[in-house]
Amino acid sequence: MNLYALVRPGLFALPAETAHATGTALLRAAQGTPIESLARERLHIDDERLSVEAFGQSFPNPVGVAAGFDKNAEIPTMLAALGFGHVEVGGVTAERQPGNPKPRMFRLREDRAIVNRMGFNNHGAEAVGERLSTARLPDVPVGLNVGKSKSTPLDDATADYRYTFERCGDAVDYTVVNVSSPNTPGLRKLQHRDALEGILGTLLDAGARPLLVKLSPDLAERAIDEALAVVDDLDLDGVIATNTTTSRPESLQSPHRAERGGLSGKPIETVSTAFVSRVARRTDVPVVGVGGISDAEGAYAKIRAGASLVQLYTALVYEGPTVAREINRSLLRLLDRDGFDHVSEAVGADL
Ligand SMILES: Cc1cc2nc3c(=O)[nH]c(=O)nc-3n(C[C@H](O)[C@H](O)[C@H](O)COP(=O)(O)O)c2cc1C
């Protein structure tokens, strides 16, 4: 019996951001208590066939929590206890900032989607760095997603990213330059070659390894090529594909489809999988596939499209805290069905 099916109507009666804050508060309260151990026992699928080696890190399974869910690194251990194989905290910016005015997060229930225009609300690099260096961290890799402070002009973005890395980078296992959120004015321009080279090069000089870049599904072909040329030139460690989209598929039913912001969840799944395969075809570095994954079939499609790892956010809202276990369990079945002895054999099988 699925407990979340009982809890979800209560959460869905609340505004989306309040529901998120409530869920996070519950997870924070459970963290470090016997509930955390119980969750780990019940939800962690311990199977060597799911283990992943990527950019020098060992992951117990390919399914991670995408950035934005734990913006301030308050619940990484509890999220890992839900069975996730890695947790990406952030986006963190150099300055503490409130984000955009509320409401700024909307459930498109009919579409199993979310539109958000949070605008990098977070406690700032100083506070998150302090938390990361003193907290008990999970025994799965933790990534740091770095964004740009709203008040910092685009021309000074490099220093902003560097400041955050210097405050938080030592405590984490990989760093992600996020130049693809649609909710900080001008941010996505930083995906262009010169800007991207400047930011990534500076972070590498500062010692950021492994270093990944997260891309927008709205990038045009040429812009993808440009970004991937930088990935190759700088010998980056990986690419995360994709962030949310500002486009609105015709199929959307919910009245909230007209809200400004980035769309995530089911409606972006196919586009984001196609993006993963485009990236995987053009580069040799590991690809982290994210966008609309809610079940093992979706995770498997991204893996077959070339993703070494996958992540999700929106499915945690719709499917609940057992989603990683369900995906990992059924992934094993899909591997069996297709005669793969290990998940690594399925990576890029459709390319
Ligand atoms: C409310 C919300 C906040 C997000 N914040 C961030 C963020 O700070 N940094 C980032 O790189 N992505 C952020 N994302 C994007 C997710 O990490 C992910 O790329 C996107 O939601 C697609 O995955 P999904 O369909 O599984 O949700 C956010 C998404 C949502 C819904």
XYZ file of C-alpha atoms and ligand atoms in Angstrom:
382
model
C 0.000 0.000 0.000
C 1.346 3.397 -0.993
C 1.332 5.736 2.024
C 2.062 8.747 -0.153
C -1.291 8.235 -1.891
C -2.871 9.084 1.477
C -0.650 12.081 2.209
C -0.635 13.599 -1.266
C -4.158 15.095 -1.286
C -3.259 16.994 1.890
C -0.049 18.314 0.366
C -1.789 19.128 -2.926
C -4.404 21.169 -1.043
C -1.562 23.540 -0.107
C 0.088 26.006 -2.480
C 2.964 24.222 -4.240
C 5.746 26.032 -2.423
C 4.107 25.544 0.993
C 3.739 21.841 0.237
C 7.424 21.710 -0.693
C 8.376 23.491 2.538
C 6.191 21.056 4.510
C 7.711 18.013 2.828
C 11.206 19.378 3.402
C 10.429 20.105 7.067
C 9.215 16.514 7.533
C 12.361 15.137 5.909
C 14.517 17.432 8.054
C 12.729 16.264 11.189
C 13.314 12.633 10.188
C 16.981 13.158 9.320
C 19.330 11.693 11.890
C 16.546 9.790 13.690
C 15.701 6.069 13.496
C 13.297 6.986 10.684
C 16.317 7.721 8.494
C 17.781 4.250 9.104
C 14.393 2.656 8.564
C 13.960 4.546 5.293
C 17.400 3.428 4.130
C 16.604 -0.186 4.963
C 13.316 -0.077 3.089
C 14.168 2.128 0.155
C 17.770 1.467 -0.752
C 18.180 -1.162 -3.469
C 21.557 -2.714 -2.879
C 22.571 -4.331 -6.156
C 25.986 -4.233 -7.800
C 24.363 -4.260 -11.277
C 23.153 -0.689 -10.649
C 26.488 0.793 -9.561
C 27.972 3.559 -11.667
C 31.527 4.877 -11.942
C 31.496 8.348 -13.432
C 33.895 11.298 -13.272
C 35.963 9.562 -10.640
C 33.044 8.989 -8.271
C 31.269 5.777 -7.257
C 27.473 5.843 -7.273
C 25.480 2.936 -5.762
C 22.751 3.451 -8.383
C 22.158 5.842 -11.280
C 19.171 7.753 -9.858
C 19.881 11.106 -8.178
C 17.986 14.093 -6.815
C 18.123 17.030 -9.248
C 19.139 20.536 -8.196
C 16.545 22.825 -6.659
C 14.942 20.316 -4.311
C 17.444 20.879 -1.500
C 18.614 24.387 -2.339
C 20.315 24.980 0.992
C 21.818 21.539 1.627
C 19.560 20.896 4.608
C 18.449 17.342 3.889
C 21.033 15.556 1.710
C 21.395 12.629 4.117
C 17.663 12.051 4.332
C 17.320 12.252 0.546
C 20.058 9.639 0.177
C 18.179 7.472 2.687
C 15.204 7.503 0.290
C 17.345 5.377 -2.009
C 18.890 8.004 -4.254
C 22.389 7.314 -5.527
C 23.467 10.955 -5.421
C 22.110 14.297 -4.294
C 22.747 17.612 -6.028
C 22.265 20.506 -3.610
C 21.701 24.140 -4.618
C 21.462 26.231 -6.743
C 23.593 28.261 -4.458
C 24.561 31.843 -5.300
C 27.320 34.014 -3.843
C 24.762 36.222 -2.106
C 21.889 35.155 0.071
C 18.767 36.156 -1.872
C 14.999 35.902 -1.494
C 14.185 34.937 -5.089
C 11.160 36.193 -7.004
C 7.870 37.299 -5.398
C 5.447 34.492 -4.487
C 3.571 32.677 -5.882
C 6.404 31.370 -8.019
C 5.849 27.612 -8.153
C 2.788 26.009 -9.762
C 1.615 22.430 -10.072
C 0.158 21.554 -13.462
C -1.625 18.505 -12.087
C -3.356 17.446 -15.274
C 0.042 17.417 -16.947
C 2.110 15.961 -14.091
C 4.301 19.014 -14.391
C 5.537 22.075 -12.525
C 6.198 25.619 -13.670
C 8.603 27.518 -11.425
C 10.152 30.956 -11.416
C 11.840 30.698 -8.029
C 14.823 32.833 -9.095
C 17.505 31.121 -6.999
C 16.066 31.746 -3.545
C 18.804 30.433 -1.246
C 20.764 31.133 1.932
C 23.917 32.145 0.025
C 27.386 30.629 -0.319
C 28.591 31.572 3.153
C 25.753 29.859 5.026
C 25.513 26.830 2.735
C 29.304 26.394 2.835
C 29.222 26.463 6.620
C 26.417 23.893 6.664
C 28.146 21.590 4.185
C 31.405 21.648 6.119
C 29.821 20.898 9.494
C 26.883 18.626 8.633
C 26.939 14.856 8.386
C 26.916 14.195 4.647
C 25.514 11.085 2.985
C 27.643 8.161 1.855
C 26.620 8.799 -1.751
C 28.163 11.557 -3.907
C 26.917 15.080 -3.234
C 27.012 17.659 -6.003
C 26.961 21.446 -5.709
C 24.823 23.341 -8.204
C 26.080 26.918 -8.575
C 24.010 29.811 -9.921
C 24.611 33.543 -10.285
C 23.392 36.162 -7.805
C 20.674 38.321 -9.304
C 22.390 41.598 -8.380
C 25.689 40.601 -10.030
C 25.953 41.915 -13.613
C 26.493 39.252 -16.278
C 29.989 40.648 -16.919
C 30.987 39.846 -13.332
C 29.399 36.399 -13.310
C 32.741 34.593 -13.223
C 33.732 36.075 -9.858
C 30.286 35.233 -8.479
C 30.529 31.550 -9.457
C 34.084 31.389 -8.145
C 33.126 32.870 -4.781
C 30.444 30.213 -4.285
C 32.776 27.418 -5.284
C 35.442 28.682 -2.857
C 32.946 28.731 0.020
C 31.263 25.392 -0.693
C 33.391 23.353 -3.073
C 35.661 21.545 -0.621
C 32.788 19.672 0.991
C 31.244 18.228 -2.178
C 32.089 15.502 -4.697
C 31.338 17.431 -7.891
C 30.413 20.950 -8.957
C 27.885 22.029 -11.574
C 27.892 25.387 -13.317
C 24.265 26.191 -13.886
C 23.910 28.618 -16.774
C 20.522 27.295 -17.824
C 17.902 28.419 -15.303
C 15.356 30.620 -17.065
C 14.525 32.685 -13.972
C 17.601 34.886 -13.550
C 17.579 37.587 -16.232
C 20.240 36.996 -18.880
C 21.667 33.881 -17.199
C 21.212 31.636 -20.209
C 23.412 33.971 -22.308
C 26.284 32.566 -20.240
C 25.942 29.364 -22.273
C 27.645 31.170 -25.164
C 31.192 30.210 -25.879
C 33.259 33.104 -24.482
C 31.249 33.526 -21.303
C 31.157 29.804 -20.649
C 34.880 29.450 -21.256
C 35.566 32.253 -18.785
C 33.434 30.802 -16.001
C 34.464 27.177 -16.401
C 38.152 28.032 -16.909
C 38.198 30.120 -13.740
C 36.529 27.390 -11.702
C 39.005 24.822 -12.999
C 41.850 27.160 -11.969
C 40.256 27.347 -8.538
C 40.426 23.544 -8.310
C 36.866 22.583 -9.192
C 37.097 18.936 -10.225
C 34.979 17.111 -11.221
C 33.276 20.026 -12.998
C 30.073 19.706 -15.016
C 27.891 22.154 -16.891
C 24.081 22.060 -16.957
C 22.378 23.009 -20.207
C 18.960 24.248 -21.244
C 16.724 22.173 -23.506
C 15.915 25.416 -25.333
C 19.427 25.749 -26.807
C 19.536 25.826 -30.598
C 21.698 23.275 -32.436
C 24.572 25.691 -32.983
C 24.553 26.797 -29.365
C 24.723 23.158 -28.234
C 27.741 22.669 -30.489
C 29.395 25.777 -29.059
C 28.826 24.696 -25.477
C 30.106 21.184 -26.201
C 33.189 22.599 -27.912
C 33.983 24.345 -24.626
C 33.380 21.081 -22.748
C 35.930 19.381 -25.016
C 38.442 22.236 -25.026
C 38.516 22.489 -21.253
C 38.335 18.745 -20.748
C 35.276 19.095 -18.532
C 34.030 16.080 -16.581
C 30.399 15.917 -17.637
C 27.242 17.551 -18.950
C 23.842 17.684 -17.248
C 20.960 17.704 -19.688
C 18.526 19.288 -19.113
C 17.178 22.171 -17.067
C 13.549 23.345 -17.374
C 12.115 24.821 -20.584
C 10.426 28.146 -21.229
C 8.511 26.564 -24.108
C 4.944 25.328 -23.602
C 3.961 22.177 -25.491
C 0.516 22.310 -27.118
C -0.517 19.290 -25.089
C -0.602 21.150 -21.738
C -4.032 21.085 -20.101
C -3.577 22.930 -16.830
C -4.610 26.586 -16.562
C -1.215 27.237 -14.930
C 0.478 26.607 -18.275
C 0.351 30.375 -18.860
C 2.505 31.131 -15.806
C 5.958 32.480 -16.593
C 8.922 30.293 -15.685
C 10.519 26.946 -16.385
C 8.424 23.874 -17.127
C 9.487 20.501 -15.695
C 7.978 17.023 -15.426
C 6.268 14.663 -17.875
C 5.761 17.143 -20.743
C 9.521 17.730 -21.102
C 10.506 14.068 -20.923
C 10.772 13.284 -24.632
C 12.479 16.536 -25.543
C 14.987 16.127 -22.774
C 15.747 12.511 -23.746
C 16.339 13.635 -27.335
C 18.662 16.313 -25.978
C 20.580 13.684 -23.976
C 21.185 11.629 -27.091
C 22.239 14.693 -29.064
C 24.798 15.539 -26.374
C 25.956 11.933 -25.959
C 26.556 11.610 -29.706
C 28.735 14.699 -29.741
C 30.893 14.270 -26.667
C 32.743 11.534 -24.829
C 32.172 12.868 -21.314
C 29.488 11.326 -19.049
C 26.009 12.771 -19.505
C 23.576 13.152 -16.602
C 20.044 12.876 -17.977
C 17.258 14.831 -16.304
C 13.803 15.952 -17.361
C 10.450 14.321 -16.762
C 11.669 10.996 -15.393
C 9.000 9.439 -13.178
C 9.480 5.688 -13.634
C 12.031 3.054 -14.605
C 11.037 3.183 -18.275
C 11.833 6.897 -18.332
C 15.136 6.450 -16.543
C 16.042 3.548 -18.831
C 15.205 5.581 -21.951
C 17.630 8.312 -20.847
C 20.299 5.699 -20.050
C 19.856 4.043 -23.451
C 20.046 7.532 -24.976
C 23.505 7.917 -23.453
C 23.043 9.027 -19.847
C 25.436 7.455 -17.331
C 23.380 8.903 -14.476
C 19.856 10.318 -14.225
C 18.155 12.787 -11.897
C 14.637 13.882 -11.079
C 12.790 16.565 -9.183
C 9.150 16.792 -10.308
C 8.485 13.062 -9.831
C 9.285 13.420 -6.134
C 6.240 15.695 -5.960
C 3.890 13.434 -7.930
C 5.181 9.960 -7.046
C 6.473 10.622 -3.539
C 9.444 9.492 -1.478
C 9.525 5.886 -2.715
C 10.168 6.877 -6.318
C 13.907 6.039 -6.300
C 13.241 2.529 -4.982
C 10.545 1.906 -7.596
C 12.810 3.087 -10.387
C 15.866 1.137 -9.227
C 13.859 -2.031 -8.647
C 12.229 -1.933 -12.052
C 15.452 -0.911 -13.772
C 16.873 -4.272 -12.721
C 13.945 -5.959 -14.418
C 14.485 -3.967 -17.613
C 18.200 -4.841 -17.628
C 17.302 -8.513 -17.205
C 14.713 -8.349 -19.950
C 17.242 -6.940 -22.393
C 20.085 -9.243 -21.386
C 22.330 -6.629 -19.784
C 24.430 -7.832 -16.852
C 25.133 -4.312 -15.667
C 23.566 -0.881 -16.130
C 26.764 0.397 -17.759
C 26.095 -1.937 -20.703
C 22.814 -0.135 -21.412
C 24.367 3.339 -21.545
C 23.983 4.600 -25.100
C 22.403 1.349 -26.364
C 20.029 3.392 -28.564
C 22.689 5.649 -30.076
C 11.039 24.309 -8.121
C 12.254 23.972 -8.927
C 13.480 24.567 -8.625
C 14.616 24.267 -9.374
N 15.817 24.844 -9.051
C 16.926 24.534 -9.782
C 18.201 25.095 -9.444
O 18.344 25.833 -8.466
N 19.275 24.768 -10.232
C 19.147 23.925 -11.321
O 20.129 23.654 -12.006
N 17.962 23.360 -11.623
C 16.869 23.640 -10.889
N 15.667 23.061 -11.218
C 15.606 22.168 -12.405
C 15.740 20.696 -12.032
O 16.974 20.435 -11.433
C 15.566 19.808 -13.290
O 16.622 20.098 -14.197
C 14.241 20.037 -14.002
O 13.209 20.237 -13.062
C 13.842 18.852 -14.896
O 13.708 17.664 -14.143
P 12.282 17.071 -13.646
O 11.379 17.062 -14.834
O 12.607 15.721 -13.099
O 11.796 17.997 -12.587
C 14.525 23.344 -10.459
C 13.289 22.732 -10.740
C 12.177 23.014 -9.997
C 10.869 22.340 -10.322
